[in-house]
Every structure is written in C-alpha cells, then in structure tokens.
Amino acid sequence: MKGVFVQKPFDLQIVDREEPEIQNPNEVKLKVLWGSICGSDIGIYTGKNRLATYPRIIGHEFGGIVVAVGSGVRGVRVGDHAAVDPVRSCGRCYACTSGHPNVCSSLEVVGVHRDGGFCEYVVAPEDTIYPVDTEKIPVEFLCLIEPYSIGAEVNSRANVTGGDRLLVMGSGPIGLSVMQIAKARGAVVMMTDLIDARLDRAVDMGADVTVNTGRTDLAEAVWNATDGEGMPVIVDTICTGWSFEQAIALACPAGRVVTLGTGGQTSSIAQVDITKKELTIVGSRLSNRRFPEVIRLMEQGKLNPEKMRTSVYPLTRAKEALTRVMEHPDTECKVAICFSY
Ligand code: MN
C-alpha cells in the first residue's frame, strides 16, 4: 500500500509499505478514503514538532471505510464509514483513570508517535472508531471530525454554554473550529487575526465580531465590547509568550483562559493577575473522546466543514498539499488528501 512517509525533516516520499492486518480481536481495519493536513503534520515535515519521532507515516485526521473487523468487535461492521480518533492511551495511569485519556502519561498519537493515517490501510482498536451516517455527513468530511474535536475539547474545558462570551485569539483552523463549536453551543464569539481574508472566513462561518489586531488595539476592542469588564472566556490559539500574557490581562474577573500551545516560549505573569480575578486557566490537548459531539453537530448542520476545506489533492501529490498549506495561510484553511484518485 502507498503511504506518506517522512524519513527525516524535509524528506517526504510516497512509499510502498506492507498492508497492516488485524492482530487482536478488538481491532478494525479501514481503507482510508480522506485525510486532512494539520499544523502538526507540517511540524513533522519541517522538523519543528517537538513531540514527533522519525521515520514516520504522518496523518492523524482521516477517515475511511471498514474492510475487516476482529472477532471481538461488536459495534462496527464491514462497510461502515468511520472517523478514527488518533489518541492512544494506557487506561491505567492517573490521567486515564480520572477521565483524561487524552493526556495519558504514556500517550501516543497516531501520525506523531506512531505511524499515521496518510496511507491506504489502517488498523485501529474498535473504541477509537466512530461510524458515521454518510447520508448526513458526506464521506469527504470524515477527516474533519478530528480537527473539530479539538475545538470541542476547548469548549468543554472552558465549560462554554449558551450566552457565554468568548474571545478566540487567532483565526486559523483551530480558532475556527473552536468558534463554530462555541456558536453551536449558543455563545457569542469575537475573533482576531492579522490577515483580513482569515477574518472574512471567520465571519462567513459565523463569528459575531472580528478584530484585525494589526490595525486595532485588541484591549480597547475587548473593553468596548464588554463595558470595561473583560472577556469571560479567552482561547489563545496564537500560543506565544505574549499572547498568553494578553489573555490573562483581557479576561474578566472569574473568567476562564484556555491554552493550546506546545512551544517553549515563556511569559511574564504575576500571581496577582490571576489571584485578583480568580481566573481559571486550563490547558486543552487533543480531544477527550469528543468525536460523538462533533458528529452530532455535523449531522445537525451546525458546523461548516465545506467552508473549512479549501483545497483537495490526491495522495500522490501530498508533498504539494503540505507546501500549499505552508505558503498560503491567507487563502487555505484545511487542505484535504483524497485517496481514491
Ligand atoms: Mn490536527
């Protein structure tokens, strides 16, 4: 079978690999039909993903059709279309046993720490397979369930409910997914970016207010929008030392701040800035089994996967697809890989 193989940074090839086979009774084998490219795939390609190991078949956003099931599989059948949760956890550590398998102490992510989904066949445990009704969700959008699950995790970590007000810093794919899930939950969302085209896309997908932080002072925009109170929920998808400082400063008393960064840049924050407002600061990583929420919202037409996906490339042109994402942050959002042409 063909796969997108990164031997080492900047060395990406389409290689022939042996097809994986079911080895345990709980496993399911899928023929991958669609994948989409994430910033972390780019990071593996360019050597900037601090968590990745090489060589690697990349891809953690993918879905396909079930072609075989192990003897113990009950909830998935051959012929089902499904999305695959890339999180693999031990089930025994503190994080796993307290309901946070997405931060398992021996966590592995398919496509980052072990071989991923950008290949023609994948074998995965049944509890990571989410069958989808393709009458309601077109097959081509199966791969977008995972990126939306990142937004669902953020909303869940910040406990976003109807009437909540959010500031989402950054209008890339993650910011847009956070915003759409928040809108589906009934929240009001302000979004920022430096690129107008990305803000236009955010509005097209449902953002209530946008701020181009290259032209407008964000603090002023937040004070004006909240009568000087600050924002109840702030999600930092920019993930620099400075953006985190800004998030803490712009949160209202009793507000919640969500971090998503994996970089090593530090911030300078005094404890009083957190204590005085009794802020809740939470990290959000991957997704804690949020696929069902995303699938339900997608089925209800409350998300805009057709607007998230901006280009499609065949598997054989995967390298061009990655380059496209890197070189066109203004016009591209999610670039998909189609395995069937
Ligand atoms: Mn991703």
mmCIF file of C-alpha atoms and ligand atoms in Angstrom:
data_model
loop_
_atom_site.group_PDB
_atom_site.id
_atom_site.type_symbol
_atom_site.label_atom_id
_atom_site.label_comp_id
_atom_site.label_asym_id
_atom_site.label_seq_id
_atom_site.Cartn_x
_atom_site.Cartn_y
_atom_site.Cartn_z
ATOM 1 C CA MET A 1 0.000 0.000 0.000
ATOM 2 C CA LYS A 2 1.069 3.606 -0.550
ATOM 3 C CA GLY A 3 1.791 5.940 2.376
ATOM 4 C CA VAL A 4 3.086 9.461 3.034
ATOM 5 C CA PHE A 5 6.417 8.818 4.673
ATOM 6 C CA VAL A 6 8.659 11.385 6.375
ATOM 7 C CA GLN A 7 12.108 9.793 6.701
ATOM 8 C CA LYS A 8 13.548 12.877 8.387
ATOM 9 C CA PRO A 9 12.721 16.613 8.264
ATOM 10 C CA PHE A 10 12.173 17.840 4.673
ATOM 11 C CA ASP A 11 12.458 14.299 3.308
ATOM 12 C CA LEU A 12 8.910 13.297 2.330
ATOM 13 C CA GLN A 13 8.173 10.454 -0.066
ATOM 14 C CA ILE A 14 5.260 8.355 -1.184
ATOM 15 C CA VAL A 15 6.461 4.866 -0.278
ATOM 16 C CA ASP A 16 5.185 1.319 -0.636
ATOM 17 C CA ARG A 17 4.577 -0.382 2.665
ATOM 18 C CA GLU A 18 3.165 -3.718 3.719
ATOM 19 C CA GLU A 19 -0.557 -3.531 4.424
ATOM 20 C CA PRO A 20 -1.360 -3.811 8.167
ATOM 21 C CA GLU A 21 -3.518 -6.749 9.260
ATOM 22 C CA ILE A 22 -5.799 -7.254 12.252
ATOM 23 C CA GLN A 23 -3.853 -8.886 15.087
ATOM 24 C CA ASN A 24 -6.184 -8.538 18.083
ATOM 25 C CA PRO A 25 -9.892 -9.400 18.410
ATOM 26 C CA ASN A 26 -10.815 -5.763 19.209
ATOM 27 C CA GLU A 27 -9.273 -4.319 16.046
ATOM 28 C CA VAL A 28 -10.831 -2.859 12.911
ATOM 29 C CA LYS A 29 -9.190 -2.443 9.501
ATOM 30 C CA LEU A 30 -10.127 0.548 7.366
ATOM 31 C CA LYS A 31 -9.397 1.580 3.838
ATOM 32 C CA VAL A 32 -8.557 5.260 4.232
ATOM 33 C CA LEU A 33 -10.564 7.500 1.881
ATOM 34 C CA TRP A 34 -9.874 11.053 3.049
ATOM 35 C CA GLY A 35 -7.281 12.814 5.178
ATOM 36 C CA SER A 36 -6.580 16.439 6.040
ATOM 37 C CA ILE A 37 -3.392 18.261 6.886
ATOM 38 C CA CYS A 38 -2.732 19.759 10.297
ATOM 39 C CA GLY A 39 -0.103 22.196 11.530
ATOM 40 C CA SER A 40 1.476 19.306 13.403
ATOM 41 C CA ASP A 41 1.957 17.355 10.124
ATOM 42 C CA ILE A 42 3.756 20.421 8.783
ATOM 43 C CA GLY A 43 5.783 20.495 12.016
ATOM 44 C CA ILE A 44 6.862 16.876 11.498
ATOM 45 C CA TYR A 45 7.778 17.651 7.871
ATOM 46 C CA THR A 46 9.795 20.751 8.804
ATOM 47 C CA GLY A 47 11.328 19.279 11.980
ATOM 48 C CA LYS A 48 9.565 21.752 14.265
ATOM 49 C CA ASN A 49 7.209 19.311 16.015
ATOM 50 C CA ARG A 50 8.942 18.741 19.348
ATOM 51 C CA LEU A 51 6.873 15.653 20.120
ATOM 52 C CA ALA A 52 7.406 13.711 16.885
ATOM 53 C CA THR A 53 9.733 10.791 16.257
ATOM 54 C CA TYR A 54 11.138 9.672 12.865
ATOM 55 C CA PRO A 55 10.770 7.996 10.445
ATOM 56 C CA ARG A 56 7.017 8.432 10.346
ATOM 57 C CA ILE A 57 3.889 7.856 8.237
ATOM 58 C CA ILE A 58 2.136 11.149 9.034
ATOM 59 C CA GLY A 59 -1.566 11.999 9.312
ATOM 60 C CA HIS A 60 -3.937 11.983 12.280
ATOM 61 C CA GLU A 61 -7.006 13.497 10.595
ATOM 62 C CA PHE A 62 -8.534 10.738 8.494
ATOM 63 C CA GLY A 63 -11.495 8.504 7.851
ATOM 64 C CA GLY A 64 -12.491 5.694 5.581
ATOM 65 C CA ILE A 65 -14.489 2.530 5.088
ATOM 66 C CA VAL A 66 -14.258 -0.562 7.281
ATOM 67 C CA VAL A 67 -12.936 -3.565 5.317
ATOM 68 C CA ALA A 68 -12.436 -6.104 8.145
ATOM 69 C CA VAL A 69 -13.219 -6.486 11.853
ATOM 70 C CA GLY A 70 -11.667 -8.649 14.598
ATOM 71 C CA SER A 71 -13.633 -11.498 16.220
ATOM 72 C CA GLY A 72 -14.448 -9.409 19.320
ATOM 73 C CA VAL A 73 -15.736 -6.313 17.516
ATOM 74 C CA ARG A 74 -19.458 -5.679 18.130
ATOM 75 C CA GLY A 75 -20.260 -2.049 17.303
ATOM 76 C CA VAL A 76 -18.574 -1.654 13.913
ATOM 77 C CA ARG A 77 -19.345 -3.562 10.710
ATOM 78 C CA VAL A 78 -17.622 -4.110 7.374
ATOM 79 C CA GLY A 79 -18.907 -1.405 5.021
ATOM 80 C CA ASP A 80 -19.321 1.226 7.764
ATOM 81 C CA HIS A 81 -17.820 4.620 7.036
ATOM 82 C CA ALA A 82 -15.944 5.926 10.052
ATOM 83 C CA ALA A 83 -13.613 8.534 11.513
ATOM 84 C CA VAL A 84 -10.671 7.421 13.649
ATOM 85 C CA ASP A 85 -9.649 9.059 16.933
ATOM 86 C CA PRO A 86 -5.820 9.199 16.852
ATOM 87 C CA VAL A 87 -5.391 9.228 20.663
ATOM 88 C CA ARG A 88 -3.925 6.021 22.129
ATOM 89 C CA SER A 89 -3.761 5.769 25.939
ATOM 90 C CA CYS A 90 -2.836 3.112 28.534
ATOM 91 C CA GLY A 91 -6.076 3.087 30.554
ATOM 92 C CA ARG A 92 -4.221 2.621 33.856
ATOM 93 C CA CYS A 93 -2.403 5.856 34.777
ATOM 94 C CA TYR A 94 -3.868 8.703 36.882
ATOM 95 C CA ALA A 95 -4.957 10.711 33.823
ATOM 96 C CA CYS A 96 -6.677 7.712 32.224
ATOM 97 C CA THR A 97 -8.423 6.539 35.403
ATOM 98 C CA SER A 98 -9.593 10.071 36.241
ATOM 99 C CA GLY A 99 -11.211 10.546 32.839
ATOM 100 C CA HIS A 100 -8.458 12.263 30.848
ATOM 101 C CA PRO A 101 -7.051 9.637 28.458
ATOM 102 C CA ASN A 102 -6.033 12.437 26.063
ATOM 103 C CA VAL A 103 -3.185 13.325 28.446
ATOM 104 C CA CYS A 104 -2.261 9.738 29.383
ATOM 105 C CA SER A 105 1.243 9.608 30.857
ATOM 106 C CA SER A 106 2.251 7.220 28.082
ATOM 107 C CA LEU A 107 0.123 8.916 25.435
ATOM 108 C CA GLU A 108 0.713 8.105 21.791
ATOM 109 C CA VAL A 109 -0.864 9.926 18.887
ATOM 110 C CA VAL A 110 -1.305 8.132 15.585
ATOM 111 C CA GLY A 111 0.722 10.013 12.973
ATOM 112 C CA VAL A 112 3.005 11.654 15.553
ATOM 113 C CA HIS A 113 4.438 8.990 17.893
ATOM 114 C CA ARG A 114 3.406 6.002 15.776
ATOM 115 C CA ASP A 115 2.542 5.539 12.115
ATOM 116 C CA GLY A 116 -0.465 7.506 10.996
ATOM 117 C CA GLY A 117 -3.396 7.627 8.661
ATOM 118 C CA PHE A 118 -1.923 9.007 5.435
ATOM 119 C CA CYS A 119 -1.680 5.531 3.954
ATOM 120 C CA GLU A 120 -4.166 3.315 2.173
ATOM 121 C CA TYR A 121 -4.984 0.962 5.067
ATOM 122 C CA VAL A 122 -5.042 1.419 8.840
ATOM 123 C CA VAL A 123 -5.767 -0.969 11.719
ATOM 124 C CA ALA A 124 -7.132 0.592 14.933
ATOM 125 C CA PRO A 125 -8.935 -0.559 18.113
ATOM 126 C CA GLU A 126 -12.747 -0.518 17.943
ATOM 127 C CA ASP A 127 -13.071 2.100 20.706
ATOM 128 C CA THR A 128 -11.270 4.642 18.501
ATOM 129 C CA ILE A 129 -13.567 4.057 15.505
ATOM 130 C CA TYR A 130 -16.631 6.289 15.126
ATOM 131 C CA PRO A 131 -19.073 5.138 12.431
ATOM 132 C CA VAL A 132 -20.839 7.943 10.602
ATOM 133 C CA ASP A 133 -24.060 8.022 8.580
ATOM 134 C CA THR A 134 -22.862 9.215 5.168
ATOM 135 C CA GLU A 135 -26.402 10.265 4.240
ATOM 136 C CA LYS A 136 -25.933 13.004 6.824
ATOM 137 C CA ILE A 137 -22.172 13.626 6.686
ATOM 138 C CA PRO A 138 -20.513 13.324 3.245
ATOM 139 C CA VAL A 139 -17.553 10.908 3.212
ATOM 140 C CA GLU A 140 -15.194 13.717 2.188
ATOM 141 C CA PHE A 141 -15.703 15.408 5.586
ATOM 142 C CA LEU A 142 -14.876 12.372 7.771
ATOM 143 C CA CYS A 143 -11.307 13.668 8.131
ATOM 144 C CA LEU A 144 -12.525 16.986 9.563
ATOM 145 C CA ILE A 145 -14.162 15.373 12.596
ATOM 146 C CA GLU A 146 -10.773 15.210 14.366
ATOM 147 C CA PRO A 147 -9.893 18.918 13.948
ATOM 148 C CA TYR A 148 -13.394 19.860 15.100
ATOM 149 C CA SER A 149 -12.895 17.603 18.135
ATOM 150 C CA ILE A 150 -10.007 19.895 19.170
ATOM 151 C CA GLY A 151 -12.499 22.787 19.220
ATOM 152 C CA ALA A 152 -14.991 20.665 21.139
ATOM 153 C CA GLU A 153 -12.350 19.848 23.778
ATOM 154 C CA VAL A 154 -11.559 23.552 24.214
ATOM 155 C CA ASN A 155 -15.251 24.352 24.660
ATOM 156 C CA SER A 156 -15.599 21.543 27.129
ATOM 157 C CA ARG A 157 -12.515 22.595 29.129
ATOM 158 C CA ALA A 158 -13.870 26.163 29.310
ATOM 159 C CA ASN A 159 -17.406 24.937 30.037
ATOM 160 C CA VAL A 160 -18.868 27.075 27.262
ATOM 161 C CA THR A 161 -22.654 27.298 27.448
ATOM 162 C CA GLY A 162 -25.423 29.356 25.835
ATOM 163 C CA GLY A 163 -24.955 33.110 26.229
ATOM 164 C CA ASP A 164 -21.255 32.801 27.080
ATOM 165 C CA ARG A 165 -18.916 35.361 25.529
ATOM 166 C CA LEU A 166 -15.613 34.255 24.024
ATOM 167 C CA LEU A 167 -12.536 35.887 22.627
ATOM 168 C CA VAL A 168 -10.757 33.470 20.286
ATOM 169 C CA MET A 169 -7.268 34.756 19.542
ATOM 170 C CA GLY A 170 -6.267 33.630 16.040
ATOM 171 C CA SER A 171 -8.461 32.586 13.092
ATOM 172 C CA GLY A 172 -6.579 29.552 11.807
ATOM 173 C CA PRO A 173 -8.220 26.123 11.552
ATOM 174 C CA ILE A 174 -8.184 25.579 15.344
ATOM 175 C CA GLY A 175 -9.582 29.031 16.116
ATOM 176 C CA LEU A 176 -12.323 28.481 13.533
ATOM 177 C CA SER A 177 -13.189 25.079 14.935
ATOM 178 C CA VAL A 178 -13.338 26.482 18.498
ATOM 179 C CA MET A 179 -15.601 29.279 17.242
ATOM 180 C CA GLN A 180 -18.014 27.018 15.349
ATOM 181 C CA ILE A 181 -18.457 24.654 18.289
ATOM 182 C CA ALA A 182 -18.955 27.669 20.609
ATOM 183 C CA LYS A 183 -21.576 29.095 18.230
ATOM 184 C CA ALA A 184 -23.303 25.706 18.139
ATOM 185 C CA ARG A 185 -23.375 25.836 21.964
ATOM 186 C CA GLY A 186 -25.043 29.254 21.803
ATOM 187 C CA ALA A 187 -22.098 31.525 22.641
ATOM 188 C CA VAL A 188 -21.134 34.943 21.225
ATOM 189 C CA VAL A 189 -17.644 34.950 19.703
ATOM 190 C CA MET A 190 -15.094 37.668 18.944
ATOM 191 C CA MET A 191 -12.144 36.565 16.812
ATOM 192 C CA THR A 192 -8.778 38.086 15.997
ATOM 193 C CA ASP A 193 -6.172 37.763 13.268
ATOM 194 C CA LEU A 194 -3.650 39.828 11.329
ATOM 195 C CA ILE A 195 -4.972 38.696 7.934
ATOM 196 C CA ASP A 196 -8.285 40.118 6.695
ATOM 197 C CA ALA A 197 -9.018 37.100 4.466
ATOM 198 C CA ARG A 198 -8.953 34.856 7.535
ATOM 199 C CA LEU A 199 -11.264 37.217 9.434
ATOM 200 C CA ASP A 200 -13.628 37.260 6.445
ATOM 201 C CA ARG A 201 -13.709 33.473 6.537
ATOM 202 C CA ALA A 202 -14.424 33.586 10.286
ATOM 203 C CA VAL A 203 -17.419 35.869 9.684
ATOM 204 C CA ASP A 204 -18.608 33.636 6.850
ATOM 205 C CA MET A 205 -18.531 30.702 9.293
ATOM 206 C CA GLY A 206 -20.461 32.537 11.989
ATOM 207 C CA ALA A 207 -18.117 34.735 14.064
ATOM 208 C CA ASP A 208 -20.003 37.663 15.648
ATOM 209 C CA VAL A 209 -17.188 40.226 15.785
ATOM 210 C CA THR A 210 -13.682 40.266 14.312
ATOM 211 C CA VAL A 211 -10.684 42.387 15.187
ATOM 212 C CA ASN A 212 -7.652 42.839 12.949
ATOM 213 C CA THR A 213 -5.009 43.246 15.635
ATOM 214 C CA GLY A 214 -2.616 44.777 13.116
ATOM 215 C CA ARG A 215 -4.897 47.804 12.876
ATOM 216 C CA THR A 216 -6.987 47.832 16.046
ATOM 217 C CA ASP A 217 -5.887 47.632 19.655
ATOM 218 C CA LEU A 218 -7.334 44.384 20.992
ATOM 219 C CA ALA A 219 -7.551 45.566 24.601
ATOM 220 C CA GLU A 220 -9.635 48.542 23.516
ATOM 221 C CA ALA A 221 -11.910 46.314 21.405
ATOM 222 C CA VAL A 222 -12.445 43.992 24.365
ATOM 223 C CA TRP A 223 -13.131 46.802 26.844
ATOM 224 C CA ASN A 224 -15.572 48.428 24.406
ATOM 225 C CA ALA A 225 -17.408 45.179 23.757
ATOM 226 C CA THR A 226 -17.715 44.313 27.463
ATOM 227 C CA ASP A 227 -18.277 47.703 29.164
ATOM 228 C CA GLY A 228 -14.755 47.583 30.536
ATOM 229 C CA GLU A 229 -15.308 44.251 32.251
ATOM 230 C CA GLY A 230 -13.121 41.939 30.140
ATOM 231 C CA MET A 231 -13.922 38.629 28.447
ATOM 232 C CA PRO A 232 -15.440 35.683 30.333
ATOM 233 C CA VAL A 233 -13.694 33.103 28.129
ATOM 234 C CA ILE A 234 -10.430 33.604 26.246
ATOM 235 C CA VAL A 235 -8.945 30.954 23.979
ATOM 236 C CA ASP A 236 -5.353 31.511 22.907
ATOM 237 C CA THR A 237 -4.640 29.752 19.598
ATOM 238 C CA ILE A 238 -1.678 32.044 18.884
ATOM 239 C CA CYS A 239 0.299 30.379 21.648
ATOM 240 C CA THR A 240 3.204 32.763 22.187
ATOM 241 C CA GLY A 241 4.500 34.129 25.467
ATOM 242 C CA TRP A 242 2.943 37.475 24.651
ATOM 243 C CA SER A 243 -0.474 36.135 23.617
ATOM 244 C CA PHE A 244 -0.752 34.281 26.929
ATOM 245 C CA GLU A 245 0.055 37.471 28.853
ATOM 246 C CA GLN A 246 -2.583 39.274 26.824
ATOM 247 C CA ALA A 247 -5.163 36.550 27.502
ATOM 248 C CA ILE A 248 -4.609 36.867 31.263
ATOM 249 C CA ALA A 249 -4.887 40.658 31.029
ATOM 250 C CA LEU A 250 -8.087 40.664 28.948
ATOM 251 C CA ALA A 251 -10.004 38.062 30.968
ATOM 252 C CA CYS A 252 -12.752 39.417 33.215
ATOM 253 C CA PRO A 253 -12.929 38.580 36.935
ATOM 254 C CA ALA A 254 -13.961 34.929 37.347
ATOM 255 C CA GLY A 255 -13.020 34.356 33.676
ATOM 256 C CA ARG A 256 -11.546 31.269 32.048
ATOM 257 C CA VAL A 257 -8.429 31.149 29.878
ATOM 258 C CA VAL A 258 -7.627 28.182 27.637
ATOM 259 C CA THR A 259 -4.095 27.466 26.385
ATOM 260 C CA LEU A 260 -3.283 25.263 23.380
ATOM 261 C CA GLY A 261 0.404 25.948 22.813
ATOM 262 C CA THR A 262 3.153 23.346 22.648
ATOM 263 C CA GLY A 263 6.016 25.806 22.275
ATOM 264 C CA GLY A 264 8.641 26.540 24.875
ATOM 265 C CA GLN A 265 8.400 30.334 24.910
ATOM 266 C CA THR A 266 7.858 31.721 28.437
ATOM 267 C CA SER A 267 5.599 34.504 29.687
ATOM 268 C CA SER A 268 5.974 37.020 32.460
ATOM 269 C CA ILE A 269 2.824 36.870 34.583
ATOM 270 C CA ALA A 270 2.493 37.958 38.203
ATOM 271 C CA GLN A 271 0.412 35.767 40.507
ATOM 272 C CA VAL A 272 -1.686 38.768 41.488
ATOM 273 C CA ASP A 273 -3.008 38.990 37.921
ATOM 274 C CA ILE A 274 -4.510 35.532 38.319
ATOM 275 C CA THR A 275 -5.437 35.652 42.017
ATOM 276 C CA LYS A 276 -7.096 39.060 41.962
ATOM 277 C CA LYS A 277 -9.570 37.939 39.278
ATOM 278 C CA GLU A 278 -9.711 34.307 40.481
ATOM 279 C CA LEU A 279 -9.072 33.167 36.921
ATOM 280 C CA THR A 280 -9.392 29.571 35.827
ATOM 281 C CA ILE A 281 -6.539 28.722 33.470
ATOM 282 C CA VAL A 282 -6.811 25.395 31.693
ATOM 283 C CA GLY A 283 -4.744 23.585 29.100
ATOM 284 C CA SER A 284 -6.523 21.786 26.279
ATOM 285 C CA ARG A 285 -4.783 18.989 24.426
ATOM 286 C CA LEU A 286 -6.064 16.823 21.577
ATOM 287 C CA SER A 287 -9.583 15.668 22.428
ATOM 288 C CA ASN A 288 -11.049 13.674 25.272
ATOM 289 C CA ARG A 289 -13.410 11.482 23.220
ATOM 290 C CA ARG A 290 -15.243 14.460 21.710
ATOM 291 C CA PHE A 291 -15.969 12.740 18.371
ATOM 292 C CA PRO A 292 -19.637 11.996 19.264
ATOM 293 C CA GLU A 293 -20.381 15.678 19.999
ATOM 294 C CA VAL A 294 -18.785 16.733 16.698
ATOM 295 C CA ILE A 295 -20.606 14.048 14.711
ATOM 296 C CA ARG A 296 -23.941 15.098 16.246
ATOM 297 C CA LEU A 297 -23.347 18.793 15.476
ATOM 298 C CA MET A 298 -22.178 17.999 11.942
ATOM 299 C CA GLU A 299 -25.273 15.851 11.355
ATOM 300 C CA GLN A 300 -27.429 18.726 12.559
ATOM 301 C CA GLY A 301 -25.746 21.057 10.050
ATOM 302 C CA LYS A 302 -24.367 23.271 12.832
ATOM 303 C CA LEU A 303 -20.775 23.164 11.556
ATOM 304 C CA ASN A 304 -19.369 24.313 8.207
ATOM 305 C CA PRO A 305 -16.935 21.607 7.044
ATOM 306 C CA GLU A 306 -17.474 22.677 3.418
ATOM 307 C CA LYS A 307 -16.059 26.095 4.291
ATOM 308 C CA MET A 308 -13.198 24.682 6.396
ATOM 309 C CA ARG A 309 -11.872 22.629 3.479
ATOM 310 C CA THR A 310 -10.287 24.896 0.912
ATOM 311 C CA SER A 311 -8.320 22.503 -1.394
ATOM 312 C CA VAL A 312 -8.099 18.827 -2.308
ATOM 313 C CA TYR A 313 -5.004 16.918 -3.508
ATOM 314 C CA PRO A 314 -4.566 13.265 -4.465
ATOM 315 C CA LEU A 315 -2.364 11.080 -2.235
ATOM 316 C CA THR A 316 0.430 11.060 -4.840
ATOM 317 C CA ARG A 317 0.703 14.873 -4.547
ATOM 318 C CA ALA A 318 0.802 15.002 -0.729
ATOM 319 C CA LYS A 319 4.047 16.983 -0.718
ATOM 320 C CA GLU A 320 2.444 19.729 -2.821
ATOM 321 C CA ALA A 321 -0.513 19.712 -0.449
ATOM 322 C CA LEU A 322 1.749 20.346 2.566
ATOM 323 C CA THR A 323 3.637 23.064 0.685
ATOM 324 C CA ARG A 324 0.314 24.657 -0.256
ATOM 325 C CA VAL A 325 -0.698 24.899 3.437
ATOM 326 C CA MET A 326 2.661 26.413 4.387
ATOM 327 C CA GLU A 327 2.732 29.005 1.608
ATOM 328 C CA HIS A 328 -0.893 30.172 1.612
ATOM 329 C CA PRO A 329 -2.077 30.788 5.189
ATOM 330 C CA ASP A 330 -4.346 33.552 3.871
ATOM 331 C CA THR A 331 -6.381 31.518 1.384
ATOM 332 C CA GLU A 332 -6.008 27.970 2.702
ATOM 333 C CA CYS A 333 -7.668 26.591 5.801
ATOM 334 C CA LYS A 334 -7.933 22.793 5.722
ATOM 335 C CA VAL A 335 -6.265 21.068 2.771
ATOM 336 C CA ALA A 336 -7.578 17.562 2.204
ATOM 337 C CA ILE A 337 -5.960 14.488 0.695
ATOM 338 C CA CYS A 338 -8.191 12.205 -1.358
ATOM 339 C CA PHE A 339 -7.057 8.600 -1.512
ATOM 340 C CA SER A 340 -9.268 7.456 -4.364
ATOM 341 C CA TYR A 341 -7.931 9.355 -7.364
HETATM 342 MN MN MN B 1 -4.863 18.127 13.814
#
